[in-house]
């Protein structure tokens, strides 16, 4: 739903209220854990190349989407979650049944956010791809921790993608 088409709700007193959240849905691989996330509270959508994301995703990087505060909610399966604190800054939650990533909770001072792999969001049943309506809202526009990328993949980004040596805003942009 575009910003122009957001519905508004009324409070119990009958006066106009705030916007209805623009929610997207996601789940772990087996579906035991489900989330919703309010797109209007998205604070970043990146491909992270840190060594933790590489190891967790068994890839050169992982597309992750971050949401302000508690805009990412567990709507099913909170009793199926295991957690692991991978660093001082992040606790990662996964499904006990399938082992799939569900979300990560930041412990960075003054940065209250939850993020989740882009791959867990709703998929088109025919193609198996992330739904276009979701991808249009959540597609990554930045790479971070590029200093950790495998050298054979440097220079393969599409034009216009911004790359950082570490955290965006806290490290230098990289030129390829």
Backbone as JSON Lines, residues from 0, in Angstrom:
{"i":0,"aa":"X","n":[0.85,-1.17,0.0],"ca":[0.0,0.0,0.0],"c":[0.9,1.23,0.0]}
{"i":1,"aa":"X","n":[0.68,2.16,-0.92],"ca":[1.52,3.35,-0.96],"c":[1.1,4.31,0.14]}
{"i":2,"aa":"X","n":[2.0,5.27,0.45],"ca":[1.67,6.26,1.48],"c":[0.4,7.02,1.14]}
{"i":3,"aa":"X","n":[0.15,7.25,-0.16],"ca":[-1.05,7.96,-0.59],"c":[-2.32,7.17,-0.3]}
{"i":4,"aa":"X","n":[-2.22,5.86,-0.2],"ca":[-3.38,5.0,-0.04],"c":[-3.54,4.43,1.36]}
{"i":5,"aa":"X","n":[-2.75,4.92,2.33],"ca":[-2.87,4.4,3.69],"c":[-4.23,4.73,4.25]}
{"i":6,"aa":"X","n":[-4.84,3.74,4.86],"ca":[-6.14,3.97,5.49],"c":[-5.92,4.61,6.85]}
{"i":7,"aa":"X","n":[-6.91,5.32,7.32],"ca":[-6.86,5.86,8.68],"c":[-7.94,5.17,9.49]}
{"i":8,"aa":"X","n":[-7.74,5.15,10.8],"ca":[-8.71,4.53,11.7],"c":[-9.25,5.59,12.63]}
{"i":9,"aa":"X","n":[-10.35,5.28,13.24],"ca":[-10.91,6.19,14.21],"c":[-10.75,5.6,15.59]}
{"i":10,"aa":"X","n":[-10.53,6.47,16.59],"ca":[-10.42,5.98,17.95],"c":[-11.83,5.79,18.53]}
{"i":11,"aa":"X","n":[-11.96,5.18,19.71],"ca":[-13.28,4.9,20.27],"c":[-14.14,6.14,20.46]}
{"i":12,"aa":"X","n":[-13.53,7.31,20.53],"ca":[-14.34,8.53,20.72],"c":[-14.92,9.02,19.4]}
{"i":13,"aa":"X","n":[-14.51,8.42,18.3],"ca":[-15.04,8.8,17.01],"c":[-14.19,9.84,16.28]}
{"i":14,"aa":"X","n":[-13.13,10.33,16.9],"ca":[-12.28,11.31,16.21],"c":[-11.27,10.57,15.34]}
{"i":15,"aa":"X","n":[-10.84,11.2,14.23],"ca":[-9.88,10.53,13.35],"c":[-8.61,10.14,14.11]}
{"i":16,"aa":"X","n":[-8.11,8.98,13.8],"ca":[-6.9,8.46,14.45],"c":[-5.73,8.47,13.51]}
{"i":17,"aa":"X","n":[-4.74,7.67,13.83],"ca":[-3.52,7.61,13.04],"c":[-3.65,6.66,11.87]}
{"i":18,"aa":"X","n":[-2.53,6.52,11.16],"ca":[-2.49,5.62,10.01],"c":[-2.55,4.17,10.45]}
{"i":19,"aa":"X","n":[-3.19,3.35,9.64],"ca":[-3.16,1.91,9.84],"c":[-1.77,1.45,9.4]}
{"i":20,"aa":"X","n":[-1.08,0.64,10.19],"ca":[0.26,0.2,9.79],"c":[0.24,-0.53,8.44]}
{"i":21,"aa":"X","n":[1.27,-0.31,7.66],"ca":[1.45,-1.0,6.38],"c":[2.27,-2.25,6.69]}
{"i":22,"aa":"X","n":[1.57,-3.35,6.99],"ca":[2.22,-4.56,7.49],"c":[2.6,-5.51,6.36]}
{"i":23,"aa":"X","n":[3.79,-6.11,6.51],"ca":[4.21,-7.22,5.67],"c":[4.38,-8.42,6.59]}
{"i":24,"aa":"X","n":[4.21,-9.61,6.02],"ca":[4.26,-10.84,6.81],"c":[5.46,-11.68,6.39]}
{"i":25,"aa":"X","n":[5.95,-12.46,7.36],"ca":[7.03,-13.38,7.08],"c":[6.98,-14.56,8.02]}
{"i":26,"aa":"X","n":[7.77,-15.57,7.7],"ca":[7.82,-16.75,8.58],"c":[9.14,-17.48,8.39]}
{"i":27,"aa":"X","n":[9.43,-18.33,9.36],"ca":[10.58,-19.23,9.23],"c":[10.24,-20.26,8.13]}
{"i":28,"aa":"X","n":[11.16,-21.12,7.84],"ca":[10.98,-22.1,6.76],"c":[9.78,-23.02,7.0]}
{"i":29,"aa":"X","n":[9.59,-23.5,8.22],"ca":[8.51,-24.45,8.49],"c":[7.18,-23.77,8.81]}
{"i":30,"aa":"X","n":[7.2,-22.46,9.08],"ca":[5.98,-21.73,9.38],"c":[5.58,-21.74,10.84]}
{"i":31,"aa":"X","n":[6.38,-22.34,11.7],"ca":[6.05,-22.38,13.13],"c":[6.14,-20.99,13.76]}
{"i":32,"aa":"X","n":[7.0,-20.13,13.23],"ca":[7.18,-18.77,13.73],"c":[6.8,-17.78,12.63]}
{"i":33,"aa":"X","n":[5.94,-16.83,12.97],"ca":[5.51,-15.83,12.0],"c":[5.72,-14.44,12.57]}
{"i":34,"aa":"X","n":[6.04,-13.51,11.68],"ca":[6.23,-12.11,12.07],"c":[5.35,-11.21,11.22]}
{"i":35,"aa":"X","n":[5.13,-10.0,11.71],"ca":[4.65,-8.9,10.89],"c":[5.61,-7.74,11.12]}
{"i":36,"aa":"X","n":[5.73,-6.89,10.13],"ca":[6.58,-5.71,10.26],"c":[5.89,-4.53,9.59]}
{"i":37,"aa":"X","n":[5.94,-3.39,10.25],"ca":[5.33,-2.17,9.75],"c":[6.34,-1.47,8.84]}
{"i":38,"aa":"X","n":[6.04,-1.47,7.53],"ca":[6.94,-0.91,6.53],"c":[7.24,0.57,6.8]}
{"i":39,"aa":"X","n":[6.28,1.29,7.35],"ca":[6.49,2.71,7.62],"c":[7.55,2.94,8.7]}
{"i":40,"aa":"X","n":[7.91,1.88,9.43],"ca":[8.92,1.98,10.49],"c":[10.25,1.36,10.07]}
{"i":41,"aa":"X","n":[10.39,1.08,8.75],"ca":[11.66,0.55,8.24],"c":[12.73,1.61,8.4]}
{"i":42,"aa":"X","n":[13.9,1.21,8.94],"ca":[14.99,2.16,9.08],"c":[16.18,1.82,8.19]}
{"i":43,"aa":"X","n":[16.26,0.58,7.72],"ca":[17.29,0.23,6.75],"c":[16.94,-1.06,6.04]}
{"i":44,"aa":"X","n":[17.52,-1.21,4.86],"ca":[17.44,-2.45,4.1],"c":[18.79,-2.59,3.4]}
{"i":45,"aa":"X","n":[19.58,-3.53,3.86],"ca":[20.97,-3.64,3.43],"c":[21.35,-5.07,3.1]}
{"i":46,"aa":"X","n":[22.46,-5.2,2.42],"ca":[23.1,-6.5,2.32],"c":[24.32,-6.41,3.22]}
{"i":47,"aa":"X","n":[24.32,-7.22,4.26],"ca":[25.38,-7.2,5.26],"c":[26.42,-8.26,4.91]}
{"i":48,"aa":"X","n":[27.67,-7.85,4.9],"ca":[28.78,-8.76,4.58],"c":[29.65,-9.03,5.8]}
{"i":49,"aa":"X","n":[29.13,-8.75,7.0],"ca":[29.93,-9.05,8.2],"c":[30.16,-10.55,8.27]}
{"i":50,"aa":"X","n":[31.17,-10.94,9.01],"ca":[31.51,-12.37,9.06],"c":[30.41,-13.18,9.75]}
{"i":51,"aa":"X","n":[29.66,-12.57,10.65],"ca":[28.56,-13.29,11.31],"c":[27.46,-13.59,10.3]}
{"i":52,"aa":"X","n":[27.05,-12.61,9.52],"ca":[26.01,-12.84,8.51],"c":[26.47,-13.84,7.45]}
{"i":53,"aa":"X","n":[27.75,-13.79,7.09],"ca":[28.27,-14.76,6.12],"c":[28.15,-16.18,6.67]}
{"i":54,"aa":"X","n":[28.51,-16.35,7.92],"ca":[28.48,-17.69,8.51],"c":[27.06,-18.17,8.76]}
{"i":55,"aa":"X","n":[26.2,-17.27,9.26],"ca":[24.81,-17.67,9.51],"c":[24.07,-17.97,8.23]}
{"i":56,"aa":"X","n":[24.35,-17.21,7.18],"ca":[23.65,-17.4,5.91],"c":[24.35,-18.31,4.94]}
{"i":57,"aa":"X","n":[25.52,-18.81,5.3],"ca":[26.32,-19.65,4.4],"c":[26.45,-19.01,3.02]}
{"i":58,"aa":"X","n":[26.72,-17.69,3.03],"ca":[26.84,-16.93,1.79],"c":[27.8,-15.77,2.0]}
{"i":59,"aa":"X","n":[28.04,-15.0,0.96],"ca":[28.94,-13.85,1.04],"c":[28.29,-12.66,1.72]}
{"i":60,"aa":"X","n":[27.01,-12.72,1.95],"ca":[26.29,-11.65,2.61],"c":[24.85,-12.05,2.78]}
{"i":61,"aa":"X","n":[24.12,-11.23,3.51],"ca":[22.73,-11.53,3.78],"c":[21.92,-10.24,3.69]}
{"i":62,"aa":"X","n":[20.83,-10.29,2.94],"ca":[19.93,-9.14,2.85],"c":[19.1,-9.09,4.13]}
{"i":63,"aa":"X","n":[19.19,-7.97,4.84],"ca":[18.43,-7.81,6.08],"c":[17.69,-6.47,6.07]}
{"i":64,"aa":"X","n":[16.55,-6.48,6.75],"ca":[15.71,-5.28,6.83],"c":[15.51,-4.96,8.3]}
{"i":65,"aa":"X","n":[15.78,-3.71,8.67],"ca":[15.65,-3.28,10.06],"c":[14.45,-2.38,10.25]}
{"i":66,"aa":"X","n":[13.79,-2.56,11.39],"ca":[12.6,-1.8,11.73],"c":[12.77,-1.16,13.1]}
{"i":67,"aa":"X","n":[12.28,0.05,13.23],"ca":[12.37,0.82,14.46],"c":[11.66,0.11,15.61]}
{"i":68,"aa":"X","n":[12.3,0.15,16.78],"ca":[11.67,-0.33,18.02],"c":[11.03,-1.7,17.88]}
{"i":69,"aa":"X","n":[9.77,-1.74,18.19],"ca":[9.04,-3.01,18.17],"c":[8.11,-3.09,16.96]}
{"i":70,"aa":"X","n":[8.46,-2.42,15.86],"ca":[7.63,-2.45,14.65],"c":[7.64,-3.83,14.0]}
{"i":71,"aa":"X","n":[8.6,-4.67,14.37],"ca":[8.62,-6.07,13.95],"c":[8.11,-6.88,15.13]}
{"i":72,"aa":"X","n":[7.01,-7.6,14.93],"ca":[6.36,-8.35,16.0],"c":[6.28,-9.83,15.67]}
{"i":73,"aa":"X","n":[6.43,-10.66,16.69],"ca":[6.19,-12.09,16.55],"c":[4.69,-12.29,16.73]}
{"i":74,"aa":"X","n":[4.02,-12.84,15.73],"ca":[2.58,-13.04,15.82],"c":[2.2,-14.5,16.02]}
{"i":75,"aa":"X","n":[3.18,-15.39,15.86],"ca":[2.95,-16.82,16.09],"c":[4.29,-17.47,16.39]}
{"i":76,"aa":"X","n":[4.3,-18.34,17.38],"ca":[5.47,-19.18,17.62],"c":[6.54,-18.63,18.53]}
{"i":77,"aa":"X","n":[6.22,-17.64,19.35],"ca":[7.26,-17.11,20.24],"c":[7.8,-18.2,21.16]}
{"i":78,"aa":"X","n":[6.97,-19.2,21.45],"ca":[7.41,-20.33,22.29],"c":[8.31,-21.31,21.53]}
{"i":79,"aa":"X","n":[8.47,-21.11,20.21],"ca":[9.34,-21.96,19.39],"c":[10.69,-21.31,19.12]}
{"i":80,"aa":"X","n":[10.97,-20.16,19.75],"ca":[12.2,-19.44,19.45],"c":[13.35,-19.84,20.37]}
{"i":81,"aa":"X","n":[14.52,-20.0,19.78],"ca":[15.79,-20.12,20.49],"c":[16.54,-18.82,20.26]}
{"i":82,"aa":"X","n":[17.39,-18.44,21.2],"ca":[18.17,-17.23,20.99],"c":[19.65,-17.51,21.22]}
{"i":83,"aa":"X","n":[20.45,-16.68,20.58],"ca":[21.89,-16.78,20.69],"c":[22.46,-15.37,20.55]}
{"i":84,"aa":"X","n":[23.22,-14.93,21.52],"ca":[23.84,-13.6,21.46],"c":[25.15,-13.73,20.72]}
{"i":85,"aa":"X","n":[25.17,-13.27,19.48],"ca":[26.35,-13.44,18.63],"c":[27.4,-12.38,18.86]}
{"i":86,"aa":"X","n":[27.04,-11.29,19.53],"ca":[27.99,-10.22,19.82],"c":[27.38,-9.36,20.93]}
{"i":87,"aa":"X","n":[28.15,-8.37,21.37],"ca":[27.61,-7.45,22.37],"c":[26.44,-6.66,21.81]}
{"i":88,"aa":"X","n":[26.38,-6.53,20.47],"ca":[25.34,-5.7,19.87],"c":[24.1,-6.43,19.4]}
{"i":89,"aa":"X","n":[24.09,-7.76,19.35],"ca":[22.96,-8.42,18.71],"c":[22.65,-9.79,19.32]}
{"i":90,"aa":"X","n":[21.35,-10.04,19.52],"ca":[20.85,-11.37,19.85],"c":[20.02,-11.84,18.67]}
{"i":91,"aa":"X","n":[20.25,-13.07,18.25],"ca":[19.58,-13.63,17.08],"c":[18.59,-14.69,17.54]}
{"i":92,"aa":"X","n":[17.4,-14.65,16.94],"ca":[16.34,-15.59,17.28],"c":[16.04,-16.46,16.08]}
{"i":93,"aa":"X","n":[15.92,-17.76,16.33],"ca":[15.64,-18.71,15.26],"c":[14.59,-19.7,15.73]}
{"i":94,"aa":"X","n":[13.98,-20.37,14.78],"ca":[12.95,-21.38,15.08],"c":[13.62,-22.65,15.6]}
{"i":95,"aa":"X","n":[13.1,-23.18,16.7],"ca":[13.62,-24.43,17.26],"c":[13.33,-25.62,16.35]}
{"i":96,"aa":"X","n":[12.25,-25.54,15.58],"ca":[11.84,-26.67,14.75],"c":[12.69,-26.8,13.49]}
{"i":97,"aa":"X","n":[12.79,-25.71,12.7],"ca":[13.51,-25.8,11.42],"c":[14.88,-25.14,11.44]}
{"i":98,"aa":"X","n":[15.18,-24.36,12.48],"ca":[16.46,-23.67,12.58],"c":[16.53,-22.39,11.77]}
{"i":99,"aa":"X","n":[15.43,-22.02,11.12],"ca":[15.41,-20.82,10.29],"c":[15.48,-19.54,11.1]}
{"i":100,"aa":"X","n":[16.18,-18.55,10.56],"ca":[16.24,-17.24,11.2],"c":[14.86,-16.62,11.25]}
{"i":101,"aa":"X","n":[14.56,-15.93,12.36],"ca":[13.29,-15.23,12.5],"c":[13.53,-13.74,12.63]}
{"i":102,"aa":"X","n":[14.34,-13.33,13.6],"ca":[14.69,-11.91,13.74],"c":[15.9,-11.76,14.64]}
{"i":103,"aa":"X","n":[16.43,-10.53,14.65],"ca":[17.58,-10.18,15.49],"c":[17.2,-8.95,16.3]}
{"i":104,"aa":"X","n":[17.63,-8.9,17.55],"ca":[17.36,-7.75,18.43],"c":[18.65,-7.01,18.7]}
{"i":105,"aa":"X","n":[18.66,-5.7,18.4],"ca":[19.83,-4.86,18.63],"c":[19.99,-4.55,20.11]}
{"i":106,"aa":"X","n":[21.24,-4.5,20.55],"ca":[21.6,-4.03,21.9],"c":[22.54,-2.83,21.79]}
{"i":107,"aa":"X","n":[22.59,-2.21,20.6],"ca":[23.44,-1.05,20.39],"c":[22.8,0.13,21.12]}
{"i":108,"aa":"X","n":[23.55,0.81,22.0],"ca":[22.97,1.95,22.72],"c":[22.39,2.98,21.75]}
{"i":109,"aa":"X","n":[21.22,3.47,22.09],"ca":[20.5,4.48,21.32],"c":[20.14,4.03,19.91]}
{"i":110,"aa":"X","n":[20.13,2.72,19.65],"ca":[19.71,2.18,18.35],"c":[18.76,1.0,18.62]}
{"i":111,"aa":"X","n":[17.54,1.32,19.01],"ca":[16.55,0.28,19.3],"c":[15.92,-0.18,18.0]}
{"i":112,"aa":"X","n":[16.34,-1.35,17.52],"ca":[15.74,-1.9,16.31],"c":[15.76,-3.42,16.36]}
{"i":113,"aa":"X","n":[14.89,-3.98,15.52],"ca":[14.9,-5.41,15.23],"c":[15.11,-5.53,13.73]}
{"i":114,"aa":"X","n":[15.89,-6.51,13.31],"ca":[16.02,-6.75,11.88],"c":[15.77,-8.22,11.58]}
{"i":115,"aa":"X","n":[15.56,-8.5,10.33],"ca":[15.23,-9.85,9.9],"c":[15.73,-10.07,8.49]}
{"i":116,"aa":"X","n":[16.05,-11.3,8.15],"ca":[16.45,-11.56,6.76],"c":[15.3,-11.25,5.8]}
{"i":117,"aa":"X","n":[15.62,-10.58,4.71],"ca":[14.62,-10.3,3.68],"c":[13.98,-11.58,3.18]}
{"i":118,"aa":"X","n":[14.73,-12.66,3.17],"ca":[14.27,-13.93,2.61],"c":[13.08,-14.54,3.35]}
{"i":119,"aa":"X","n":[12.76,-14.09,4.56],"ca":[11.65,-14.72,5.28],"c":[10.28,-14.14,4.92]}
{"i":120,"aa":"X","n":[10.26,-13.06,4.12],"ca":[8.98,-12.43,3.8],"c":[8.19,-13.23,2.75]}
{"i":121,"aa":"X","n":[6.92,-12.91,2.68],"ca":[5.96,-13.64,1.83],"c":[6.47,-13.86,0.42]}
{"i":122,"aa":"X","n":[6.16,-15.05,-0.09],"ca":[6.6,-15.45,-1.42],"c":[5.41,-15.69,-2.33]}
{"i":123,"aa":"X","n":[5.64,-15.46,-3.61],"ca":[4.65,-15.76,-4.63],"c":[4.56,-17.28,-4.76]}
{"i":124,"aa":"X","n":[3.36,-17.82,-4.7],"ca":[3.2,-19.29,-4.72],"c":[3.63,-19.9,-6.05]}
{"i":125,"aa":"X","n":[3.47,-19.17,-7.16],"ca":[3.84,-19.71,-8.47],"c":[5.34,-19.67,-8.72]}
{"i":126,"aa":"X","n":[5.98,-18.53,-8.4],"ca":[7.4,-18.37,-8.74],"c":[8.34,-18.72,-7.59]}
{"i":127,"aa":"X","n":[7.84,-18.68,-6.36],"ca":[8.7,-18.93,-5.2],"c":[9.52,-17.72,-4.81]}
{"i":128,"aa":"X","n":[9.4,-16.63,-5.56],"ca":[10.16,-15.42,-5.26],"c":[9.42,-14.58,-4.23]}
{"i":129,"aa":"X","n":[10.17,-13.72,-3.54],"ca":[9.54,-12.77,-2.62],"c":[8.54,-11.96,-3.42]}
{"i":130,"aa":"X","n":[7.35,-11.77,-2.85],"ca":[6.3,-11.04,-3.56],"c":[6.81,-9.67,-3.99]}
{"i":131,"aa":"X","n":[6.49,-9.29,-5.21],"ca":[6.93,-8.0,-5.75],"c":[6.44,-6.85,-4.88]}
{"i":132,"aa":"X","n":[5.23,-6.93,-4.37],"ca":[4.7,-5.86,-3.53],"c":[5.52,-5.68,-2.26]}
{"i":133,"aa":"X","n":[6.11,-6.76,-1.77],"ca":[6.98,-6.7,-0.59],"c":[8.36,-6.21,-0.98]}
{"i":134,"aa":"X","n":[8.9,-6.77,-2.04],"ca":[10.24,-6.41,-2.48],"c":[10.32,-4.93,-2.88]}
{"i":135,"aa":"X","n":[9.26,-4.41,-3.49],"ca":[9.24,-2.99,-3.85],"c":[9.43,-2.1,-2.62]}
{"i":136,"aa":"X","n":[8.97,-2.55,-1.47],"ca":[9.05,-1.76,-0.24],"c":[10.34,-2.02,0.55]}
{"i":137,"aa":"X","n":[10.93,-3.2,0.37],"ca":[12.01,-3.62,1.27],"c":[13.33,-3.95,0.57]}
{"i":138,"aa":"X","n":[13.45,-3.72,-0.71],"ca":[14.68,-4.08,-1.44],"c":[15.89,-3.34,-0.87]}
{"i":139,"aa":"X","n":[17.02,-4.03,-0.71],"ca":[18.23,-3.39,-0.19],"c":[18.74,-2.29,-1.12]}
{"i":140,"aa":"X","n":[19.27,-1.22,-0.52],"ca":[19.84,-0.13,-1.3],"c":[21.27,0.18,-0.86]}
{"i":141,"aa":"X","n":[21.79,-0.61,0.07],"ca":[23.12,-0.36,0.63],"c":[23.78,-1.69,0.97]}
{"i":142,"aa":"X","n":[25.09,-1.71,0.86],"ca":[25.9,-2.84,1.34],"c":[26.71,-2.34,2.53]}
{"i":143,"aa":"X","n":[26.88,-3.2,3.56],"ca":[27.72,-2.8,4.68],"c":[28.69,-3.92,5.04]}
{"i":144,"aa":"X","n":[29.73,-3.54,5.75],"ca":[30.84,-4.43,6.09],"c":[31.47,-5.04,4.83]}
{"i":145,"aa":"X","n":[31.6,-4.2,3.81],"ca":[32.15,-4.65,2.53],"c":[33.61,-5.04,2.63]}
{"i":146,"aa":"X","n":[34.29,-4.55,3.65],"ca":[35.7,-4.92,3.83],"c":[35.84,-6.41,4.08]}
{"i":147,"aa":"X","n":[34.76,-7.08,4.45],"ca":[34.79,-8.52,4.73],"c":[34.35,-9.37,3.54]}
{"i":148,"aa":"X","n":[33.95,-8.73,2.45],"ca":[33.46,-9.49,1.29],"c":[34.57,-10.3,0.65]}
{"i":149,"aa":"X","n":[34.17,-11.38,0.01],"ca":[35.13,-12.16,-0.76],"c":[35.58,-11.35,-1.96]}
{"i":150,"aa":"X","n":[36.87,-11.29,-2.18],"ca":[37.44,-10.44,-3.22],"c":[36.88,-10.75,-4.61]}
{"i":151,"aa":"X","n":[36.52,-11.99,-4.87],"ca":[36.02,-12.35,-6.21],"c":[34.67,-11.71,-6.52]}
{"i":152,"aa":"X","n":[33.97,-11.18,-5.49],"ca":[32.67,-10.57,-5.72],"c":[32.69,-9.06,-5.7]}
{"i":153,"aa":"X","n":[33.84,-8.46,-5.41],"ca":[33.95,-7.01,-5.42],"c":[33.8,-6.53,-6.87]}
{"i":154,"aa":"X","n":[33.02,-5.48,-7.07],"ca":[32.8,-4.94,-8.4],"c":[31.61,-5.55,-9.12]}
{"i":155,"aa":"X","n":[30.82,-6.36,-8.43],"ca":[29.67,-7.01,-9.07],"c":[28.34,-6.36,-8.71]}
{"i":156,"aa":"X","n":[28.36,-5.27,-7.95],"ca":[27.11,-4.62,-7.54],"c":[26.5,-3.83,-8.7]}
{"i":157,"aa":"X","n":[25.16,-3.75,-8.73],"ca":[24.53,-2.89,-9.73],"c":[24.9,-1.43,-9.48]}
{"i":158,"aa":"X","n":[24.81,-0.6,-10.51],"ca":[25.12,0.82,-10.36],"c":[24.19,1.45,-9.34]}
{"i":159,"aa":"X","n":[24.72,2.41,-8.59],"ca":[23.91,3.16,-7.65],"c":[23.82,2.56,-6.25]}
{"i":160,"aa":"X","n":[24.36,1.35,-6.05],"ca":[24.35,0.75,-4.72],"c":[25.51,1.33,-3.93]}
{"i":161,"aa":"X","n":[25.22,1.82,-2.74],"ca":[26.23,2.44,-1.89],"c":[26.85,1.36,-1.02]}
{"i":162,"aa":"X","n":[28.17,1.37,-0.88],"ca":[28.87,0.37,-0.09],"c":[29.69,1.06,1.01]}
{"i":163,"aa":"X","n":[29.67,0.48,2.21],"ca":[30.4,1.0,3.36],"c":[31.36,-0.05,3.9]}
{"i":164,"aa":"X","n":[32.48,0.41,4.45],"ca":[33.45,-0.5,5.06],"c":[32.88,-1.18,6.29]}
{"i":165,"aa":"X","n":[32.06,-0.48,7.04],"ca":[31.42,-1.01,8.26],"c":[29.98,-0.55,8.31]}
{"i":166,"aa":"X","n":[29.55,-0.04,9.45],"ca":[28.18,0.43,9.61],"c":[27.97,1.74,8.84]}
{"i":167,"aa":"X","n":[26.87,1.84,8.06],"ca":[26.58,3.11,7.39],"c":[26.46,4.23,8.42]}
{"i":168,"aa":"X","n":[27.04,5.38,8.1],"ca":[27.02,6.51,9.0],"c":[28.13,6.49,10.04]}
{"i":169,"aa":"X","n":[28.78,5.34,10.19],"ca":[29.87,5.23,11.17],"c":[31.17,4.77,10.52]}
{"i":170,"aa":"X","n":[31.13,4.6,9.21],"ca":[32.35,4.21,8.51],"c":[32.37,4.88,7.13]}
{"i":171,"aa":"X","n":[33.48,4.77,6.47],"ca":[33.64,5.44,5.17],"c":[32.97,4.65,4.06]}
{"i":172,"aa":"X","n":[32.48,5.4,3.05],"ca":[31.97,4.77,1.84],"c":[33.15,4.16,1.1]}
{"i":173,"aa":"X","n":[32.87,3.05,0.42],"ca":[33.92,2.38,-0.32],"c":[33.7,2.59,-1.82]}
{"i":174,"aa":"X","n":[34.77,2.79,-2.53],"ca":[34.73,2.87,-3.98],"c":[35.23,1.55,-4.52]}
{"i":175,"aa":"X","n":[34.53,1.01,-5.51],"ca":[34.98,-0.26,-6.07],"c":[35.76,-0.04,-7.32]}
